[in-house]
Amino acid sequence: MAGSDPLATETAGTPAAPDTVKILIAGGFGVGKTTMVGSVSEIAPLRTEEPLTVAGLGVDDLAGIEQKRATTVAMDFGRITISDELVLYLFGTPGQQRFWFMWNDLAVGALGAVVLIDVRRPESSFAAVDFFERRRIPFVVAVNGFEGHHPYPAEDIRESLALPEGIPVVLCDARRRESSRDVLIALLDLLIAAAVE
Amino acid sequence: MTDSDASGRLVRPFALTGGRTRPSRADFTLITTVTAVDPPPELAPRPQAEQSRILRRCARPVAVAELAALLDLPVSVVVIMLCDLLEAGLITAHPPRPVSPRTPDLDLLQKVREGLGRL
Ligand SMILES: Nc1nc2c(ncn2[C@@H]2O[C@H](COP(=O)(O)OP(=O)(O)OP(=O)(O)O)[C@@H](O)[C@H]2O)c(=O)[nH]1
Ligand SMILES: [Mg+2]
Protein backbone atom coordinates (compact mmCIF):
# COMPACT_ATOMS: atom_id res chain seq x y z
CA MET A 1 0.00 0.00 0.00
CA ALA A 2 1.22 3.47 -0.80
CA GLY A 3 -0.51 5.68 1.78
CA SER A 4 1.96 7.28 4.14
CA ASP A 5 4.98 5.36 2.90
CA PRO A 6 6.98 7.79 0.77
CA LEU A 7 8.93 4.86 -0.67
CA ALA A 8 5.88 3.68 -2.52
CA THR A 9 4.66 7.09 -3.56
CA GLU A 10 5.49 8.57 -6.88
CA THR A 11 4.26 12.09 -7.16
CA ALA A 12 2.80 13.45 -10.36
CA GLY A 13 5.36 15.56 -12.19
CA THR A 14 8.21 13.41 -10.93
CA PRO A 15 9.65 11.26 -13.72
CA ALA A 16 8.88 7.54 -13.35
CA ALA A 17 11.85 5.57 -12.07
CA PRO A 18 12.89 2.38 -13.88
CA ASP A 19 13.02 -0.98 -12.13
CA THR A 20 16.56 -2.05 -11.38
CA VAL A 21 18.31 -5.41 -11.10
CA LYS A 22 21.93 -6.36 -10.55
CA ILE A 23 24.48 -9.02 -11.38
CA LEU A 24 27.77 -9.46 -9.54
CA ILE A 25 31.08 -9.88 -11.33
CA ALA A 26 33.19 -11.74 -8.79
CA GLY A 27 36.51 -13.55 -8.70
CA GLY A 28 39.98 -13.33 -7.24
CA PHE A 29 42.30 -10.35 -7.13
CA GLY A 30 43.12 -8.85 -10.53
CA VAL A 31 41.31 -11.42 -12.67
CA GLY A 32 39.67 -8.75 -14.86
CA LYS A 33 36.42 -7.95 -13.04
CA THR A 34 36.60 -4.21 -13.57
CA THR A 35 37.66 -4.79 -17.16
CA MET A 36 34.58 -6.92 -17.78
CA VAL A 37 32.25 -4.39 -16.14
CA GLY A 38 33.78 -1.65 -18.29
CA SER A 39 33.68 -3.53 -21.57
CA VAL A 40 29.94 -4.20 -21.47
CA SER A 41 28.69 -1.18 -19.49
CA GLU A 42 27.17 1.80 -21.31
CA ILE A 43 29.04 4.13 -18.95
CA ALA A 44 32.68 4.09 -17.89
CA PRO A 45 32.77 2.08 -14.65
CA LEU A 46 31.84 4.22 -11.69
CA ARG A 47 33.47 3.80 -8.35
CA THR A 48 32.40 4.33 -4.78
CA GLU A 49 34.64 4.13 -1.77
CA GLU A 50 33.47 3.17 1.65
CA PRO A 51 35.44 3.88 4.80
CA LEU A 52 36.20 0.47 6.24
CA THR A 53 35.11 1.34 9.74
CA VAL A 54 31.62 1.95 8.41
CA ALA A 55 31.44 -0.80 5.85
CA GLY A 56 32.88 -3.58 7.90
CA LEU A 57 32.87 -3.05 11.58
CA GLY A 58 29.57 -1.39 12.27
CA VAL A 59 31.20 1.27 14.39
CA ASP A 60 28.59 3.71 15.56
CA ASP A 61 30.80 6.36 16.96
CA LEU A 62 33.46 7.62 14.63
CA ALA A 63 34.95 10.02 17.17
CA GLY A 64 38.70 9.68 16.93
CA ILE A 65 38.58 8.53 13.35
CA GLU A 66 41.12 11.25 12.55
CA GLN A 67 43.74 9.13 14.24
CA LYS A 68 43.15 6.22 11.91
CA ARG A 69 44.37 5.81 8.36
CA ALA A 70 41.74 6.38 5.74
CA THR A 71 41.24 2.74 4.81
CA THR A 72 38.59 2.37 2.19
CA VAL A 73 37.16 -0.45 0.19
CA ALA A 74 36.36 0.41 -3.41
CA MET A 75 33.56 -1.01 -5.45
CA ASP A 76 33.04 -0.44 -9.11
CA PHE A 77 29.96 -0.84 -11.18
CA GLY A 78 28.48 -0.28 -14.61
CA ARG A 79 25.06 0.03 -16.14
CA ILE A 80 23.12 -1.50 -19.02
CA THR A 81 19.79 0.09 -19.87
CA ILE A 82 17.50 -2.73 -20.93
CA SER A 83 14.50 -0.48 -21.61
CA ASP A 84 12.81 2.66 -20.29
CA GLU A 85 11.46 0.54 -17.46
CA LEU A 86 14.40 -1.70 -16.66
CA VAL A 87 18.07 -1.08 -15.88
CA LEU A 88 20.72 -3.71 -15.15
CA TYR A 89 23.67 -2.86 -12.90
CA LEU A 90 26.88 -4.84 -12.84
CA PHE A 91 28.89 -4.77 -9.64
CA GLY A 92 32.53 -5.78 -9.63
CA THR A 93 33.16 -7.21 -6.20
CA PRO A 94 36.30 -6.10 -4.36
CA GLY A 95 38.93 -8.71 -5.21
CA GLN A 96 41.17 -8.73 -2.16
CA GLN A 97 40.17 -11.46 0.20
CA ARG A 98 40.10 -9.21 3.24
CA PHE A 99 37.22 -7.28 1.66
CA TRP A 100 35.02 -10.28 1.06
CA PHE A 101 32.69 -9.45 3.90
CA MET A 102 31.30 -6.88 1.43
CA TRP A 103 30.17 -9.66 -0.87
CA ASN A 104 27.43 -10.72 1.50
CA ASP A 105 25.74 -7.35 1.25
CA LEU A 106 26.34 -7.10 -2.47
CA ALA A 107 24.84 -10.52 -3.09
CA VAL A 108 21.49 -9.63 -1.51
CA GLY A 109 18.93 -9.15 -4.25
CA ALA A 110 21.29 -10.06 -7.11
CA LEU A 111 19.92 -12.06 -10.05
CA GLY A 112 23.12 -14.08 -10.01
CA ALA A 113 26.86 -13.83 -10.44
CA VAL A 114 29.69 -14.29 -12.88
CA VAL A 115 32.80 -15.83 -11.33
CA LEU A 116 35.67 -14.65 -13.46
CA ILE A 117 38.81 -16.74 -13.64
CA ASP A 118 42.26 -15.77 -14.85
CA VAL A 119 43.24 -18.73 -17.01
CA ARG A 120 46.86 -18.44 -15.84
CA ARG A 121 45.98 -18.83 -12.15
CA PRO A 122 42.51 -20.31 -11.76
CA GLU A 123 43.11 -21.07 -8.08
CA SER A 124 42.75 -17.36 -7.29
CA SER A 125 39.00 -17.68 -7.93
CA PHE A 126 38.40 -20.99 -6.11
CA ALA A 127 37.13 -19.18 -3.02
CA ALA A 128 34.71 -17.15 -5.13
CA VAL A 129 33.23 -20.32 -6.61
CA ASP A 130 32.85 -21.61 -3.06
CA PHE A 131 31.17 -18.44 -1.92
CA PHE A 132 28.32 -18.63 -4.44
CA GLU A 133 27.97 -22.41 -4.21
CA ARG A 134 27.50 -22.30 -0.44
CA ARG A 135 24.91 -19.57 -0.65
CA ARG A 136 23.12 -21.23 -3.56
CA ILE A 137 23.40 -18.07 -5.62
CA PRO A 138 23.21 -18.99 -9.32
CA PHE A 139 26.46 -18.32 -11.19
CA VAL A 140 28.39 -19.03 -14.34
CA VAL A 141 32.15 -19.37 -14.54
CA ALA A 142 33.85 -17.18 -17.13
CA VAL A 143 37.43 -17.96 -18.02
CA ASN A 144 39.34 -14.84 -18.99
CA GLY A 145 41.96 -15.75 -21.57
CA PHE A 146 44.17 -12.79 -20.68
CA GLU A 147 46.53 -13.08 -23.62
CA GLY A 148 43.38 -13.53 -25.66
CA HIS A 149 43.82 -17.27 -26.03
CA HIS A 150 42.54 -20.30 -24.21
CA PRO A 151 45.06 -23.09 -23.62
CA TYR A 152 42.51 -25.31 -21.84
CA PRO A 153 39.08 -26.45 -22.99
CA ALA A 154 36.18 -25.49 -20.73
CA GLU A 155 35.84 -29.08 -19.53
CA ASP A 156 39.37 -29.06 -18.07
CA ILE A 157 38.55 -25.92 -16.13
CA ARG A 158 35.34 -27.49 -14.89
CA GLU A 159 37.29 -30.48 -13.65
CA SER A 160 39.97 -28.44 -11.92
CA LEU A 161 37.25 -26.47 -10.14
CA ALA A 162 35.25 -29.63 -9.35
CA LEU A 163 32.22 -27.80 -10.77
CA PRO A 164 28.90 -29.60 -10.95
CA GLU A 165 27.56 -30.25 -14.48
CA GLY A 166 24.80 -27.67 -14.12
CA ILE A 167 27.15 -24.71 -13.92
CA PRO A 168 28.16 -23.32 -17.30
CA VAL A 169 31.80 -22.57 -18.05
CA VAL A 170 32.30 -19.92 -20.71
CA LEU A 171 35.61 -18.99 -22.29
CA CYS A 172 35.84 -15.22 -22.70
CA ASP A 173 37.93 -12.15 -23.27
CA ALA A 174 36.91 -9.65 -20.60
CA ARG A 175 38.21 -6.77 -22.73
CA ARG A 176 35.70 -7.45 -25.49
CA ARG A 177 32.18 -6.20 -25.24
CA GLU A 178 30.50 -9.02 -27.20
CA SER A 179 32.42 -11.58 -25.22
CA SER A 180 31.37 -10.09 -21.87
CA ARG A 181 27.81 -9.79 -23.14
CA ASP A 182 27.82 -13.49 -24.05
CA VAL A 183 28.91 -14.34 -20.52
CA LEU A 184 25.95 -12.40 -19.13
CA ILE A 185 23.63 -14.10 -21.61
CA ALA A 186 24.92 -17.50 -20.42
CA LEU A 187 23.97 -16.50 -16.88
CA LEU A 188 20.49 -15.37 -17.96
CA ASP A 189 19.98 -18.61 -19.90
CA LEU A 190 20.89 -20.52 -16.74
CA LEU A 191 18.43 -18.48 -14.69
CA ILE A 192 15.68 -18.86 -17.27
CA ALA A 193 16.24 -22.63 -17.50
CA ALA A 194 15.92 -22.89 -13.72
CA ALA A 195 12.80 -20.70 -13.74
CA VAL A 196 10.89 -22.79 -16.31
CA GLU A 197 11.74 -26.05 -14.54
CA MET B 1 48.31 13.03 0.05
CA THR B 2 49.04 14.38 3.52
CA ASP B 3 47.60 12.99 6.73
CA SER B 4 45.31 15.92 7.22
CA ASP B 5 43.92 15.42 3.74
CA ALA B 6 43.26 11.80 4.51
CA SER B 7 41.45 12.54 7.73
CA GLY B 8 39.64 15.50 6.20
CA ARG B 9 38.13 13.23 3.60
CA LEU B 10 36.75 11.00 6.27
CA VAL B 11 35.62 13.62 8.72
CA ARG B 12 33.85 15.83 6.27
CA PRO B 13 31.22 13.33 5.09
CA PHE B 14 30.30 12.40 8.64
CA ALA B 15 30.07 16.03 9.61
CA LEU B 16 27.37 16.27 6.94
CA THR B 17 25.28 13.69 8.70
CA GLY B 18 25.44 15.21 12.15
CA GLY B 19 27.76 12.49 13.37
CA ARG B 20 25.30 9.70 12.65
CA THR B 21 26.74 6.71 10.86
CA ARG B 22 23.65 4.59 10.57
CA PRO B 23 20.72 5.20 8.24
CA SER B 24 17.38 5.47 9.94
CA ARG B 25 15.87 3.46 7.09
CA ALA B 26 17.20 0.30 5.57
CA ASP B 27 15.19 1.07 2.45
CA PHE B 28 18.06 2.35 0.38
CA THR B 29 19.97 -0.34 -1.46
CA LEU B 30 22.73 0.37 -3.97
CA ILE B 31 20.24 0.08 -6.82
CA THR B 32 17.28 1.83 -5.25
CA THR B 33 16.48 4.74 -7.54
CA VAL B 34 15.78 8.14 -6.07
CA THR B 35 14.09 11.09 -7.73
CA ALA B 36 13.68 14.67 -6.56
CA VAL B 37 10.07 15.65 -6.03
CA ASP B 38 9.25 18.45 -8.44
CA PRO B 39 7.92 20.86 -7.37
CA PRO B 40 9.08 20.33 -3.78
CA PRO B 41 6.28 20.19 -1.17
CA GLU B 42 5.35 23.63 0.13
CA LEU B 43 6.01 22.87 3.75
CA ALA B 44 9.32 21.12 3.17
CA PRO B 45 12.28 22.46 5.14
CA ARG B 46 14.78 24.42 3.07
CA PRO B 47 17.45 21.96 1.89
CA GLN B 48 21.01 22.53 3.06
CA ALA B 49 23.77 23.04 0.51
CA GLU B 50 24.78 19.38 0.38
CA GLN B 51 21.15 18.33 0.14
CA SER B 52 20.62 20.70 -2.77
CA ARG B 53 23.57 19.07 -4.48
CA ILE B 54 21.84 15.72 -4.15
CA LEU B 55 18.50 17.08 -5.31
CA ARG B 56 20.09 18.51 -8.45
CA ARG B 57 21.67 15.11 -9.19
CA CYS B 58 18.37 13.31 -8.90
CA ALA B 59 16.17 15.60 -10.96
CA ARG B 60 15.96 12.45 -13.10
CA PRO B 61 15.82 9.05 -11.42
CA VAL B 62 19.27 7.88 -10.34
CA ALA B 63 20.47 4.81 -8.46
CA VAL B 64 21.95 5.32 -5.01
CA ALA B 65 25.30 3.84 -6.07
CA GLU B 66 25.49 6.22 -9.03
CA LEU B 67 24.61 9.15 -6.85
CA ALA B 68 27.40 8.27 -4.42
CA ALA B 69 29.90 7.91 -7.26
CA LEU B 70 28.85 11.21 -8.84
CA LEU B 71 29.04 13.06 -5.53
CA ASP B 72 32.26 11.28 -4.59
CA LEU B 73 30.85 10.35 -1.19
CA PRO B 74 30.63 6.96 0.53
CA VAL B 75 27.32 5.18 -0.09
CA SER B 76 26.69 5.01 3.65
CA VAL B 77 26.89 8.78 3.91
CA VAL B 78 24.66 9.39 0.91
CA VAL B 79 22.06 7.01 2.34
CA ILE B 80 21.87 8.94 5.58
CA MET B 81 21.29 12.17 3.69
CA LEU B 82 18.69 10.46 1.50
CA CYS B 83 16.84 9.34 4.61
CA ASP B 84 16.49 12.97 5.66
CA LEU B 85 15.37 14.02 2.18
CA LEU B 86 12.85 11.21 2.08
CA GLU B 87 11.47 12.16 5.47
CA ALA B 88 11.21 15.77 4.31
CA GLY B 89 9.23 14.65 1.26
CA LEU B 90 11.84 16.08 -1.09
CA ILE B 91 12.60 12.79 -2.88
CA THR B 92 10.85 9.58 -3.73
CA ALA B 93 12.61 6.23 -3.63
CA HIS B 94 11.88 3.34 -5.95
CA PRO B 95 13.03 -0.05 -4.60
CA PRO B 96 14.78 -2.56 -6.88
CA ARG B 97 12.88 -5.45 -8.43
CA PRO B 98 12.65 -8.09 -5.74
CA VAL B 99 14.63 -11.21 -6.63
CA SER B 100 13.83 -14.52 -5.03
CA PRO B 101 15.59 -17.68 -6.18
CA ARG B 102 12.64 -19.79 -5.03
CA THR B 103 10.03 -17.88 -7.03
CA PRO B 104 11.92 -16.60 -10.08
CA ASP B 105 10.29 -13.94 -12.21
CA LEU B 106 10.46 -15.47 -15.67
CA ASP B 107 9.10 -12.39 -17.40
CA LEU B 108 11.79 -10.22 -15.81
CA LEU B 109 14.55 -12.67 -16.71
CA GLN B 110 13.38 -12.82 -20.31
CA LYS B 111 13.35 -9.05 -20.56
CA VAL B 112 16.92 -8.85 -19.32
CA ARG B 113 17.94 -11.67 -21.66
CA GLU B 114 16.37 -9.90 -24.65
CA GLY B 115 17.98 -6.61 -23.69
CA LEU B 116 21.41 -8.25 -23.58
CA GLY B 117 20.71 -9.87 -26.93
CA ARG B 118 20.23 -6.42 -28.44
CA LEU B 119 23.64 -5.18 -27.28
N1 LIG C 1 46.13 -8.76 -21.43
C1 LIG C 1 45.01 -8.71 -20.74
N2 LIG C 1 44.94 -7.88 -19.67
C2 LIG C 1 43.79 -7.84 -18.98
C3 LIG C 1 42.67 -8.61 -19.31
N3 LIG C 1 41.68 -8.37 -18.42
C4 LIG C 1 42.19 -7.48 -17.56
N4 LIG C 1 43.45 -7.15 -17.88
C5 LIG C 1 44.35 -6.24 -17.17
O1 LIG C 1 44.64 -6.83 -15.91
C6 LIG C 1 44.67 -5.87 -14.89
C7 LIG C 1 43.64 -6.21 -13.82
O2 LIG C 1 42.34 -6.12 -14.40
P1 LIG C 1 41.11 -5.55 -13.58
O3 LIG C 1 39.95 -5.54 -14.50
O4 LIG C 1 41.44 -4.31 -12.89
O5 LIG C 1 40.96 -6.72 -12.51
P2 LIG C 1 40.02 -6.76 -11.24
O6 LIG C 1 39.56 -8.17 -11.13
O7 LIG C 1 38.98 -5.72 -11.31
O8 LIG C 1 41.05 -6.42 -10.09
P3 LIG C 1 40.73 -6.11 -8.55
O9 LIG C 1 39.47 -5.32 -8.50
O10 LIG C 1 41.93 -5.35 -8.09
O11 LIG C 1 40.62 -7.44 -7.88
C8 LIG C 1 44.40 -4.54 -15.55
O12 LIG C 1 45.62 -3.92 -15.80
C9 LIG C 1 43.70 -4.92 -16.84
O13 LIG C 1 43.93 -3.96 -17.86
C10 LIG C 1 42.76 -9.47 -20.47
O14 LIG C 1 41.84 -10.17 -20.84
N5 LIG C 1 43.96 -9.47 -21.12
MG1 LIG D 1 38.50 -4.25 -9.88
Coordinates of N, CA and C and ligand atoms in Angstrom, one line a residue, chain A residues 30 32-35 47 74 76 92-95, ligand 2:
Chain A
G30 N 42.5 -9.1 -9.2 CA 43.1 -8.8 -10.5 C 42.8 -9.8 -11.7
G32 N 40.3 -9.5 -13.7 CA 39.7 -8.8 -14.9 C 38.2 -8.3 -14.6
K33 N 37.8 -8.3 -13.4 CA 36.4 -8.0 -13.0 C 36.1 -6.5 -13.5
T34 N 36.9 -5.6 -13.2 CA 36.6 -4.2 -13.6 C 36.6 -4.1 -15.1
T35 N 37.6 -4.8 -15.7 CA 37.7 -4.8 -17.2 C 36.4 -5.3 -17.8
R47 N 32.8 4.3 -9.5 CA 33.5 3.8 -8.3 C 33.0 4.5 -7.1
A74 N 37.0 -0.1 -2.2 CA 36.4 0.4 -3.4 C 35.5 -0.6 -4.1
D76 N 33.4 -1.1 -7.9 CA 33.0 -0.4 -9.1 C 31.8 -1.1 -9.8
G92 N 31.3 -5.1 -9.8 CA 32.5 -5.8 -9.6 C 32.8 -5.9 -8.1
T93 N 32.9 -7.1 -7.6 CA 33.2 -7.2 -6.2 C 34.6 -6.9 -5.9
P94 N 34.9 -6.3 -4.7 CA 36.3 -6.1 -4.4 C 37.1 -7.4 -4.3
G95 N 38.2 -7.5 -5.0 CA 38.9 -8.7 -5.2 C 39.7 -9.2 -4.0
Ligands
MG2 MG 38.5 -4.2 -9.9

